[in-house]
mmCIF file of C-alpha atoms and ligand atoms in Angstrom:
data_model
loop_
_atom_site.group_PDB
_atom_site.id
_atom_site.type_symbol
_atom_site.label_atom_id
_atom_site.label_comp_id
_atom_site.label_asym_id
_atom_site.label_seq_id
_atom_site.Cartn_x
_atom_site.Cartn_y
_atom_site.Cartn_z
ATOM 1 C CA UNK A 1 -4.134 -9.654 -11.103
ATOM 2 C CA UNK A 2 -5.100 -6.227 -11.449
ATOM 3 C CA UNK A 3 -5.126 -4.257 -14.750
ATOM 4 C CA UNK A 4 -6.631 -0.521 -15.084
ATOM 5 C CA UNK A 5 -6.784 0.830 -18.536
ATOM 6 C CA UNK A 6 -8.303 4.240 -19.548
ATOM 7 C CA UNK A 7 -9.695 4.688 -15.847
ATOM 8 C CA UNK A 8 -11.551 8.294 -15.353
ATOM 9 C CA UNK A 9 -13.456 9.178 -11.951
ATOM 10 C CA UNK A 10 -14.527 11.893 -11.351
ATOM 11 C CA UNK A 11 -17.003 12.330 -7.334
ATOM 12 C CA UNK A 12 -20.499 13.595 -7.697
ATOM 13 C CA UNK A 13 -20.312 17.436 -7.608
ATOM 14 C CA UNK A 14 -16.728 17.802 -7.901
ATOM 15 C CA UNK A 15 -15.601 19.974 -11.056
ATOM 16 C CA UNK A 16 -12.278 18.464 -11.225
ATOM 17 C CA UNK A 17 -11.629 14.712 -11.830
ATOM 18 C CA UNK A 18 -10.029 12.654 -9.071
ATOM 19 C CA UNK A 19 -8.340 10.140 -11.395
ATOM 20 C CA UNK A 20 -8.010 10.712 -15.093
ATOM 21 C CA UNK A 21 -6.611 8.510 -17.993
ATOM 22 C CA UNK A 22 -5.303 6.270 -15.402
ATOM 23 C CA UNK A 23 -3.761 2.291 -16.740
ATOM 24 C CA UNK A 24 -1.885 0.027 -14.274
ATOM 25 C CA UNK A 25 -0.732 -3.500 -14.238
ATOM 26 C CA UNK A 26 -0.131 -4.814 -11.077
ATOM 27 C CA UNK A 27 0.889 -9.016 -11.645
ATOM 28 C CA UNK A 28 0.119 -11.687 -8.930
ATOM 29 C CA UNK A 29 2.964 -11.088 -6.633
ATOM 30 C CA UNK A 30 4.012 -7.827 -6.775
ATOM 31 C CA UNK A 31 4.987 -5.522 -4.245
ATOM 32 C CA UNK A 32 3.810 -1.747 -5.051
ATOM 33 C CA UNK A 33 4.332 1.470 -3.758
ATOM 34 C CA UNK A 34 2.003 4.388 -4.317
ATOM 35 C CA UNK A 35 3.356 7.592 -3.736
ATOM 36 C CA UNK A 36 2.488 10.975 -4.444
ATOM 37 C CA UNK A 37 1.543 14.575 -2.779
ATOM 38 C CA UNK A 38 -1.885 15.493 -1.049
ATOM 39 C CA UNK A 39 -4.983 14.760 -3.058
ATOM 40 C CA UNK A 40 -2.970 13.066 -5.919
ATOM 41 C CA UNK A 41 -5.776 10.713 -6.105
ATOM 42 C CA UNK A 42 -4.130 7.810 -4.247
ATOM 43 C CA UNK A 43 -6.935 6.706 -1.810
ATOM 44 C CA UNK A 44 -9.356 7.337 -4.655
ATOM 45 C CA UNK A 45 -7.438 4.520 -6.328
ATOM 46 C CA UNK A 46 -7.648 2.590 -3.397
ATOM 47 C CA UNK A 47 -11.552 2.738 -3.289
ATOM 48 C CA UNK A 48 -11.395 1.938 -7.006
ATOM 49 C CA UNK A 49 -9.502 -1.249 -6.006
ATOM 50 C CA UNK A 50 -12.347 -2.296 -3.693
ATOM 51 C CA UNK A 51 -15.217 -1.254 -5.403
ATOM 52 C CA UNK A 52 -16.170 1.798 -3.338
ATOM 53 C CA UNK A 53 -15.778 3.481 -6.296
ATOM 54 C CA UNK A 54 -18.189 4.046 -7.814
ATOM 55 C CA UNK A 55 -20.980 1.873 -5.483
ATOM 56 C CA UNK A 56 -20.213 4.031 -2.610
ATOM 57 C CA UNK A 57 -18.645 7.096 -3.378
ATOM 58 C CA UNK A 58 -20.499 8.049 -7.092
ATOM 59 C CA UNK A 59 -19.680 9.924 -9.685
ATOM 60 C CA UNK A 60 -18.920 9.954 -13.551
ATOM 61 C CA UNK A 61 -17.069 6.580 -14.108
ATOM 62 C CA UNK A 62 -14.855 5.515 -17.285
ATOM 63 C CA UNK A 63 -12.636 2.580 -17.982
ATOM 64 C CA UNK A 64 -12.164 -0.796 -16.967
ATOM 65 C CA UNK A 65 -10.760 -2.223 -14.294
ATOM 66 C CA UNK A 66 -10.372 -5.719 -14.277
ATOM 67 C CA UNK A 67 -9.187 -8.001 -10.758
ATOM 68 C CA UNK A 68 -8.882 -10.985 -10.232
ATOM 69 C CA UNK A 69 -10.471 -11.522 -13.763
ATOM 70 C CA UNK A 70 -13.608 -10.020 -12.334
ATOM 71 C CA UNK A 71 -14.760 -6.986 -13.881
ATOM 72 C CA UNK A 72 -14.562 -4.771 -10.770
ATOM 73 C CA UNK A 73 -17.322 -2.496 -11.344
ATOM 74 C CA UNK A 74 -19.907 -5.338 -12.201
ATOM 75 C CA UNK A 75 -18.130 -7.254 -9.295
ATOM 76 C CA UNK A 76 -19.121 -4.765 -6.491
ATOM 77 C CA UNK A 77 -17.441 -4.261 -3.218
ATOM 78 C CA UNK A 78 -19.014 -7.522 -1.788
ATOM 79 C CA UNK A 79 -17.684 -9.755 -4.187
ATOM 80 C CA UNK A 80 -14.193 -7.916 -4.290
ATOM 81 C CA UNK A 81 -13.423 -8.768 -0.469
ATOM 82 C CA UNK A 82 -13.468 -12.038 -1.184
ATOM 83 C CA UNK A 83 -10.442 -11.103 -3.150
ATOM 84 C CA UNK A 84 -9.113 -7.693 -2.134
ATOM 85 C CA UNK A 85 -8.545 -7.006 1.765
ATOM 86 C CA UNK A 86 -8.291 -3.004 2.778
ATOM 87 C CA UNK A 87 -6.946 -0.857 5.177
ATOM 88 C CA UNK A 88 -8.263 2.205 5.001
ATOM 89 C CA UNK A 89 -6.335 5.808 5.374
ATOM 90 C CA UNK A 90 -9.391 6.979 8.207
ATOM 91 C CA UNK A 91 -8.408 3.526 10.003
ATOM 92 C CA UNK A 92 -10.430 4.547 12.856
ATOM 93 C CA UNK A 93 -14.193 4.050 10.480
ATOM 94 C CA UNK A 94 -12.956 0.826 9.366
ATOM 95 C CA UNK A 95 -13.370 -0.787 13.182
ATOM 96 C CA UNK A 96 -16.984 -1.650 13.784
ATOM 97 C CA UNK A 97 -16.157 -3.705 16.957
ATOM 98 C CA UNK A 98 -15.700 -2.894 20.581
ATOM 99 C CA UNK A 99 -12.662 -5.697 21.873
ATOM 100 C CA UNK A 100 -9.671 -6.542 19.419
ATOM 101 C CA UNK A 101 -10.956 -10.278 19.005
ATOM 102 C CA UNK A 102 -14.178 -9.963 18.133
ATOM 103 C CA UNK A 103 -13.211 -7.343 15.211
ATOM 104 C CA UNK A 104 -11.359 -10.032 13.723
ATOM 105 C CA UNK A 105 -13.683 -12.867 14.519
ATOM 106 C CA UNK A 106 -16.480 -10.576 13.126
ATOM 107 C CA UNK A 107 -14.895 -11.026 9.221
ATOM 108 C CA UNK A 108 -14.196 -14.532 9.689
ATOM 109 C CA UNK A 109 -18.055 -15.075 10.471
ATOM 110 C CA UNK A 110 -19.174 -12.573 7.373
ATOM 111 C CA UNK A 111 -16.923 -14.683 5.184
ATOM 112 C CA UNK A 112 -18.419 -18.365 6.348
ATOM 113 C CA UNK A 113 -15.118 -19.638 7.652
ATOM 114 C CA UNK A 114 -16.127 -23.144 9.557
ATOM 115 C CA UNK A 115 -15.576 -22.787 13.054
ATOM 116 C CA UNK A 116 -12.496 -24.798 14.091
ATOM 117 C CA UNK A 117 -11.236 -22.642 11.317
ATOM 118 C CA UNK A 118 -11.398 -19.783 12.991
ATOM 119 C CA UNK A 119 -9.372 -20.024 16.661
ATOM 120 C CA UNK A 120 -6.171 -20.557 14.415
ATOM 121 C CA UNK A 121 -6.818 -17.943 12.188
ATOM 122 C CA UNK A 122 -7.237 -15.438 14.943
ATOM 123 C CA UNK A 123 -3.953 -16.339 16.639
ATOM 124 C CA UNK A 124 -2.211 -16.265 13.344
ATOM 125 C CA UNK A 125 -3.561 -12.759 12.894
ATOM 126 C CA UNK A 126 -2.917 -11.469 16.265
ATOM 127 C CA UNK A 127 0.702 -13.201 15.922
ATOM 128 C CA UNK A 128 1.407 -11.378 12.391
ATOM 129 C CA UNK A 129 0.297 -8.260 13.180
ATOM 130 C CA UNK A 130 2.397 -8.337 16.195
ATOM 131 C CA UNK A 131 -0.653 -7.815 18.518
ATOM 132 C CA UNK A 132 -1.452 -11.176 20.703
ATOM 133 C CA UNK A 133 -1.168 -9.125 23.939
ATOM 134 C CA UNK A 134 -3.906 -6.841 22.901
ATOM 135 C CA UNK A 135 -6.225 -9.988 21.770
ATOM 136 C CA UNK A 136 -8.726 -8.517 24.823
ATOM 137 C CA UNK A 137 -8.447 -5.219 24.826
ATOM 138 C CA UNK A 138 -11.014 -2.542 24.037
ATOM 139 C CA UNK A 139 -10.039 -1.067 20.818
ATOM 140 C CA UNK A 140 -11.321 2.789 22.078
ATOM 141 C CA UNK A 141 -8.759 2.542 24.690
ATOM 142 C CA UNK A 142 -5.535 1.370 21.970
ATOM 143 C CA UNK A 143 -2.904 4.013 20.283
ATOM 144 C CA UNK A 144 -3.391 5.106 16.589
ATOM 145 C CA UNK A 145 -0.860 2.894 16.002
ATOM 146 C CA UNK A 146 -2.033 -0.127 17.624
ATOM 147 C CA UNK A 147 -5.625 0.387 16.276
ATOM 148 C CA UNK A 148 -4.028 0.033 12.366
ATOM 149 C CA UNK A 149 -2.133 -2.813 13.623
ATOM 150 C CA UNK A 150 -5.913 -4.598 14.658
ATOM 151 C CA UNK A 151 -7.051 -3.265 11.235
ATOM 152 C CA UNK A 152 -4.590 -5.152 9.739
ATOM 153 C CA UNK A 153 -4.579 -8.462 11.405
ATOM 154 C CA UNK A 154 -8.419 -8.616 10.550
ATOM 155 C CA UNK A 155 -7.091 -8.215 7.433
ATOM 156 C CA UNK A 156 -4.788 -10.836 7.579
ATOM 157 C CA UNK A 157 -7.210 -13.635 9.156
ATOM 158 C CA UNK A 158 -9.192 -13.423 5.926
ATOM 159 C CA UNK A 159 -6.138 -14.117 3.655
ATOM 160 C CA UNK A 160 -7.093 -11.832 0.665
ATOM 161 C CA UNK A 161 -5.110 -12.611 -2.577
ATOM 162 C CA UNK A 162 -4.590 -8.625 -2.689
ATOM 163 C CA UNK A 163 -3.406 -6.461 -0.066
ATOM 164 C CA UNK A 164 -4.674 -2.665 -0.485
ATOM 165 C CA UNK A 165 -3.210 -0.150 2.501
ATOM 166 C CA UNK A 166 -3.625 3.261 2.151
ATOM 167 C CA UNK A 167 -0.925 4.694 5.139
ATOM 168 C CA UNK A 168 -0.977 2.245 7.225
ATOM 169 C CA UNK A 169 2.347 3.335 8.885
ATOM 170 C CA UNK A 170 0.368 7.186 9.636
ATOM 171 C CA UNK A 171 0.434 6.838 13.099
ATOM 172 C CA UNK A 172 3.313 4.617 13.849
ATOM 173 C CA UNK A 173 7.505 5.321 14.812
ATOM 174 C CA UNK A 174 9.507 4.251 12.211
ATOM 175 C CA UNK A 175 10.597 0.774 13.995
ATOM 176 C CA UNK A 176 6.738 0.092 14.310
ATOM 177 C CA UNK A 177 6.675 1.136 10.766
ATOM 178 C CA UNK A 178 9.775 -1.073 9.558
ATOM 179 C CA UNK A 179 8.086 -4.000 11.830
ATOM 180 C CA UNK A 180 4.614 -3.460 9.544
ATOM 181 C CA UNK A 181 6.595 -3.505 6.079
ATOM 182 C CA UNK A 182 8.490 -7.054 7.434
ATOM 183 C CA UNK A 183 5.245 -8.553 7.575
ATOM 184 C CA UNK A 184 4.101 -7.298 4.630
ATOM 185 C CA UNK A 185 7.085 -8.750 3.035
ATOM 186 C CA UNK A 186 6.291 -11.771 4.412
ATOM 187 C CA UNK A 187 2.676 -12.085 3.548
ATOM 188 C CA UNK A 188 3.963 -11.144 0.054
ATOM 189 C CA UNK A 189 6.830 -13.633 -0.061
ATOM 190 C CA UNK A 190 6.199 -16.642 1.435
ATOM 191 C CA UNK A 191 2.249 -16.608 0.638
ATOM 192 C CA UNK A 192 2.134 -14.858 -2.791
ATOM 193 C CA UNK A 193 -0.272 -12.066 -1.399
ATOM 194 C CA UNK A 194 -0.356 -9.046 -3.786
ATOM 195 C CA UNK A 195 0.716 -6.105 -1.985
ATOM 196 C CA UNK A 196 -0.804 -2.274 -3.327
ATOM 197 C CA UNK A 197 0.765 0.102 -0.553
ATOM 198 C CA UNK A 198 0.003 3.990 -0.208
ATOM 199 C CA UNK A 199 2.745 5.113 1.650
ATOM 200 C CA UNK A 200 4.253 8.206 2.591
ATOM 201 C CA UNK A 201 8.139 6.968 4.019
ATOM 202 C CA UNK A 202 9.518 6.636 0.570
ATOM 203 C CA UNK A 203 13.078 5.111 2.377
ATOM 204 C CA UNK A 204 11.321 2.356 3.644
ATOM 205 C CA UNK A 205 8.863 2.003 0.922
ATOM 206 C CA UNK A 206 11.823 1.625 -2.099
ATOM 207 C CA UNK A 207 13.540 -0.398 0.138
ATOM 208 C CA UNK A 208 10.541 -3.014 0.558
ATOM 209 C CA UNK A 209 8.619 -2.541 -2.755
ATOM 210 C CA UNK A 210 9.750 -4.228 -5.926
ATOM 211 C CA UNK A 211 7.579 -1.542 -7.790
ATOM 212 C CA UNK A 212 6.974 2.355 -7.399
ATOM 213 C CA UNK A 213 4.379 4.425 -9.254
ATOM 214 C CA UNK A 214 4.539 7.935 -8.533
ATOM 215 C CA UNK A 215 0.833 9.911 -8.822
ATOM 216 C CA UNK A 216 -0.008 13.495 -9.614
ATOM 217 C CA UNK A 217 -3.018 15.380 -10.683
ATOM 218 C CA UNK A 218 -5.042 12.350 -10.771
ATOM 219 C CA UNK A 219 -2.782 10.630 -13.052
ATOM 220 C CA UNK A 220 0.104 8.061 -12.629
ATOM 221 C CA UNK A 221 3.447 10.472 -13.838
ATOM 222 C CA UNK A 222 5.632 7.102 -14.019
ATOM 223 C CA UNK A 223 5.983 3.766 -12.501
ATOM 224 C CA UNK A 224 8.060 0.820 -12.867
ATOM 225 C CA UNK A 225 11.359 -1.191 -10.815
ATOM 226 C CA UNK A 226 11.514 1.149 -7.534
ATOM 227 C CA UNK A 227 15.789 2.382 -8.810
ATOM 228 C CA UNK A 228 14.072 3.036 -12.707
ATOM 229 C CA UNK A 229 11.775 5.209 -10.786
ATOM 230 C CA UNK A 230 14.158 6.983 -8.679
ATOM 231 C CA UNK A 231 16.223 7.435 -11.284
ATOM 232 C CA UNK A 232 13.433 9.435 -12.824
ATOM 233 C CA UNK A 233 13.874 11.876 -9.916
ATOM 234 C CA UNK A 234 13.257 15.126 -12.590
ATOM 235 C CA UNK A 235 9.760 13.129 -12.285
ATOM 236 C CA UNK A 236 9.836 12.834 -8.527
ATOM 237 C CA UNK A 237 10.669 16.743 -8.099
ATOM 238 C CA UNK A 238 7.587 17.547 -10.613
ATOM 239 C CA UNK A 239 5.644 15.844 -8.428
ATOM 240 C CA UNK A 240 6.569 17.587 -5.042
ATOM 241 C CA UNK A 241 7.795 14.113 -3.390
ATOM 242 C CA UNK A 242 10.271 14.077 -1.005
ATOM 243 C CA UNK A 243 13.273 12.344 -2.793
ATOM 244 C CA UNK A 244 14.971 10.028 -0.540
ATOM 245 C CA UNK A 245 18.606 11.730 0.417
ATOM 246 C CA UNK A 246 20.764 8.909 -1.160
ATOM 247 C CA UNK A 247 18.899 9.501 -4.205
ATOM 248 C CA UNK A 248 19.963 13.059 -4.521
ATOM 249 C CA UNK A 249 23.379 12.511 -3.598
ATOM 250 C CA UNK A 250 23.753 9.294 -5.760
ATOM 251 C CA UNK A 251 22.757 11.645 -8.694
ATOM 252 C CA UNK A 252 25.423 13.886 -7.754
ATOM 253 C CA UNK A 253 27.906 11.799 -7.239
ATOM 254 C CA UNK A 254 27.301 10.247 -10.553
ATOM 255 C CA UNK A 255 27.511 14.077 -12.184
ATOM 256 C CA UNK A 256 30.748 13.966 -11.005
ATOM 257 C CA UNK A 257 31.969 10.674 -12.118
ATOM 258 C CA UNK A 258 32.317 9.111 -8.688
ATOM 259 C CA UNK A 259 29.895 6.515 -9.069
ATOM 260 C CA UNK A 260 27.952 4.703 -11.882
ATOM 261 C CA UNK A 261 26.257 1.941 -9.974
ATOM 262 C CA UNK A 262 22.414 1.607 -9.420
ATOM 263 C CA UNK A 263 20.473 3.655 -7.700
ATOM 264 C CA UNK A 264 20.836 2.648 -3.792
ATOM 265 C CA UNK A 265 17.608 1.198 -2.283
ATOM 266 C CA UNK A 266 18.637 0.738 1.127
ATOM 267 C CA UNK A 267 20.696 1.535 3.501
ATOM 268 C CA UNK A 268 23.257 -1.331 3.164
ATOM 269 C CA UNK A 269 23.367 -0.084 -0.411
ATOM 270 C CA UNK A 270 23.444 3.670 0.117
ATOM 271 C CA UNK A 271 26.947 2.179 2.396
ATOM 272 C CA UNK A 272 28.550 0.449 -0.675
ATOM 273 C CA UNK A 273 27.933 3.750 -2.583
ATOM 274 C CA UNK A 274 29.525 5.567 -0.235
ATOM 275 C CA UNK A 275 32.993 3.272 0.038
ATOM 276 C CA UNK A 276 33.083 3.115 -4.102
ATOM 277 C CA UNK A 277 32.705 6.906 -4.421
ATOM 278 C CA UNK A 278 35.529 7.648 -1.798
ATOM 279 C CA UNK A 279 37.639 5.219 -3.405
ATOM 280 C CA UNK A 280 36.721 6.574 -6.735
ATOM 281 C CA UNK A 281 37.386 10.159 -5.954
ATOM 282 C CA UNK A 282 40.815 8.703 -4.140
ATOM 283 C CA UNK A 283 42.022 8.134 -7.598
HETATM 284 N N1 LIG B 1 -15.551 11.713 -0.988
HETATM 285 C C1 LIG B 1 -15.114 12.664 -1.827
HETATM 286 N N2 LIG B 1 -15.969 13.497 -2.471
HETATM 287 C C2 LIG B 1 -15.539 14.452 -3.306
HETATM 288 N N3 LIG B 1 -14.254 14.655 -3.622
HETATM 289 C C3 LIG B 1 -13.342 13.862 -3.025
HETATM 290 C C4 LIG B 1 -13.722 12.828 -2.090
HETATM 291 N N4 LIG B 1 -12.589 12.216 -1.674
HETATM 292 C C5 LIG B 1 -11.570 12.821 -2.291
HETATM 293 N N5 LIG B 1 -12.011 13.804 -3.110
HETATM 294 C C6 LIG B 1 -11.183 14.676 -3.983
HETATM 295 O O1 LIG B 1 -10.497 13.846 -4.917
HETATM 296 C C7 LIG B 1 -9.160 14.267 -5.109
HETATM 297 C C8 LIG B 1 -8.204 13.134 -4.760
HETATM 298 O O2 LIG B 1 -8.307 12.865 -3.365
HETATM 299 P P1 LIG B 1 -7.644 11.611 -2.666
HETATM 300 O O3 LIG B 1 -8.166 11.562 -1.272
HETATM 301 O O4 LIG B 1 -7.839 10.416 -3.513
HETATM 302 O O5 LIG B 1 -6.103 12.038 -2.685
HETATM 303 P P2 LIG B 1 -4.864 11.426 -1.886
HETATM 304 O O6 LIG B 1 -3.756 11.311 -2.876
HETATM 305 O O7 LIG B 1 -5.271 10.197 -1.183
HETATM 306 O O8 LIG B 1 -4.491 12.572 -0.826
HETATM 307 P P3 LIG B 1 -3.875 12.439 0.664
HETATM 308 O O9 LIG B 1 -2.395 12.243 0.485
HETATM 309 O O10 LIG B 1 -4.183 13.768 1.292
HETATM 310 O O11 LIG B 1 -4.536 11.292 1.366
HETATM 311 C C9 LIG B 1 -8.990 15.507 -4.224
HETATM 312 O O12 LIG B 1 -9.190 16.636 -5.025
HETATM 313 C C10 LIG B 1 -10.100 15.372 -3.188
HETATM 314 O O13 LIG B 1 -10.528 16.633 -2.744
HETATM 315 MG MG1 LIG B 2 -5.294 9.611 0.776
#
């Protein structure tokens, strides 16, 4: 679905690269988190992913990046929408309309949908993205929160194959931000949509991903199964990210030979850790 080998960018006028000797393989279906600290290159990946790199942003350009068997660079951002639906990290540039509904209805009319099409797609949206009662609102008067929420529905009405959000949960409480990842998990499991998530909460993230890659420096340090990749928490720490807790103490408590199951993923998990440790260190 999406496959990046040898990928180098590097902006106009910047000495350093941005993203260098980059390859990912992300298969029709998967669920992946990005993480990684401040200027790691993640939303330049992103923009890579929709063709903004390089036709927007420009700048020295190697590698191949292949989606949806398009060539992505020959492809251009145009012809990637069609495919690839984004929500951006600066959520606020992506909204070009004034009232909720017509931001929504405005992609459904760039993309040709026929027009009894498009009343059900709207409410679908709206419904999904957990915003029906704002459906008439003026977007300058909604939250942070709620204003990602409308990015994402008009997202959702045009039911891209590929998912790309680049913190999407920024401005939202961690309920709104569980609520987001359940309909991601949705969209991804009942209708196949490829998710690629930036994301900061690494908790919720491992517990909702299938797949982690961790970025540094412009590069991707390691990815793979989200408990191979916290596993790899020497990897994690190199990185500066913020190891979830359970991680930390599941690697102690396997030190000390209280516990040799997997790497917990939620909280449910972290629980059953917990009960087999105590009765381990009963012993
Ligand atoms: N439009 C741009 N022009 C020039 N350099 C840029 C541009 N956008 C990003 N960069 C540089 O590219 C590198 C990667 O930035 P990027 O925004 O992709 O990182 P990030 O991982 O998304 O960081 P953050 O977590 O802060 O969002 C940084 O050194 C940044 O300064
Ligand atoms: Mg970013």
């Amino acid at each position: 679905m999406i496959k990046i080998e040898g990928m180098a960018f590097r902006y106009d006028g910047a000495s350093e690269y941005a993203l260098y000797d980059m390859s990912l393989d992300v298969r029709e279906g998967d669920f992946v988190g990005i993480i990684g600290p401040s200027g790691a290159g993640k939303s330049t990946l992103t923009y890579v992913l929709n063709g903004i790199v390089p036709h927007h942003y420009r700048g020295d350009f190697y590698g191949r990046v292949e989606i949806c068997g398009m060539d992505a660079v020959k492809a251009g951002p145009e012809n990637l929408s069609k495919y690839v639906g984004s929500v951006f990290q600066d959520v606020e540039g992506q909204l070009l309309s004034s009232v909720v509904e017509d931001e929504i209805l405005f992609g459904l009319e760039n993309f040709g949908i026929p027009r009894e099409e498009i009343e059900p797609r709207i409410e679908y949206a709206l419904e999904t993205a957990g915003i029906s009662g704002l459906r008439h609102r003026d977007i300058s008067s909604l939250s942070g929160g709620q204003k990602q929420k409308v990015a994402i529905a008009s997202i959702i009405a045009l039911r891209p194959k590929i998912m790309i959000l680049d913190e999407p949960t920024g401005e939202l409480d961690p309920q709104s931000s569980r609520r987001m990842f359940e309909t991601l998990r949705e969209l991804n499991g009942r209708h196949g949509v490829t998710i690629v998530i930036v994301e900061q909460k690494i908790m919720m993230l491992c517990e909702f991903a299938g797949r982690l890659a961790v970025m540094d420096g412009g590069r991707i340090l390691t990815e793979g199964a989200v408990r191979d990749v916290l596993r790899r928490s020497e990897v994690l720490e190199e990185a500066g990210v913020n190891i979830p807790r359970v991680t930390t103490l599941s690697r102690k408590l396997r030190d000390r030979g209280l516990y040799d199951g997997s790497t917990p993923v939620s909280l449910a998990e972290a629980e059953t850790m917990m009960r087999t440790s105590a009765g381990n260190a009963e012993i």
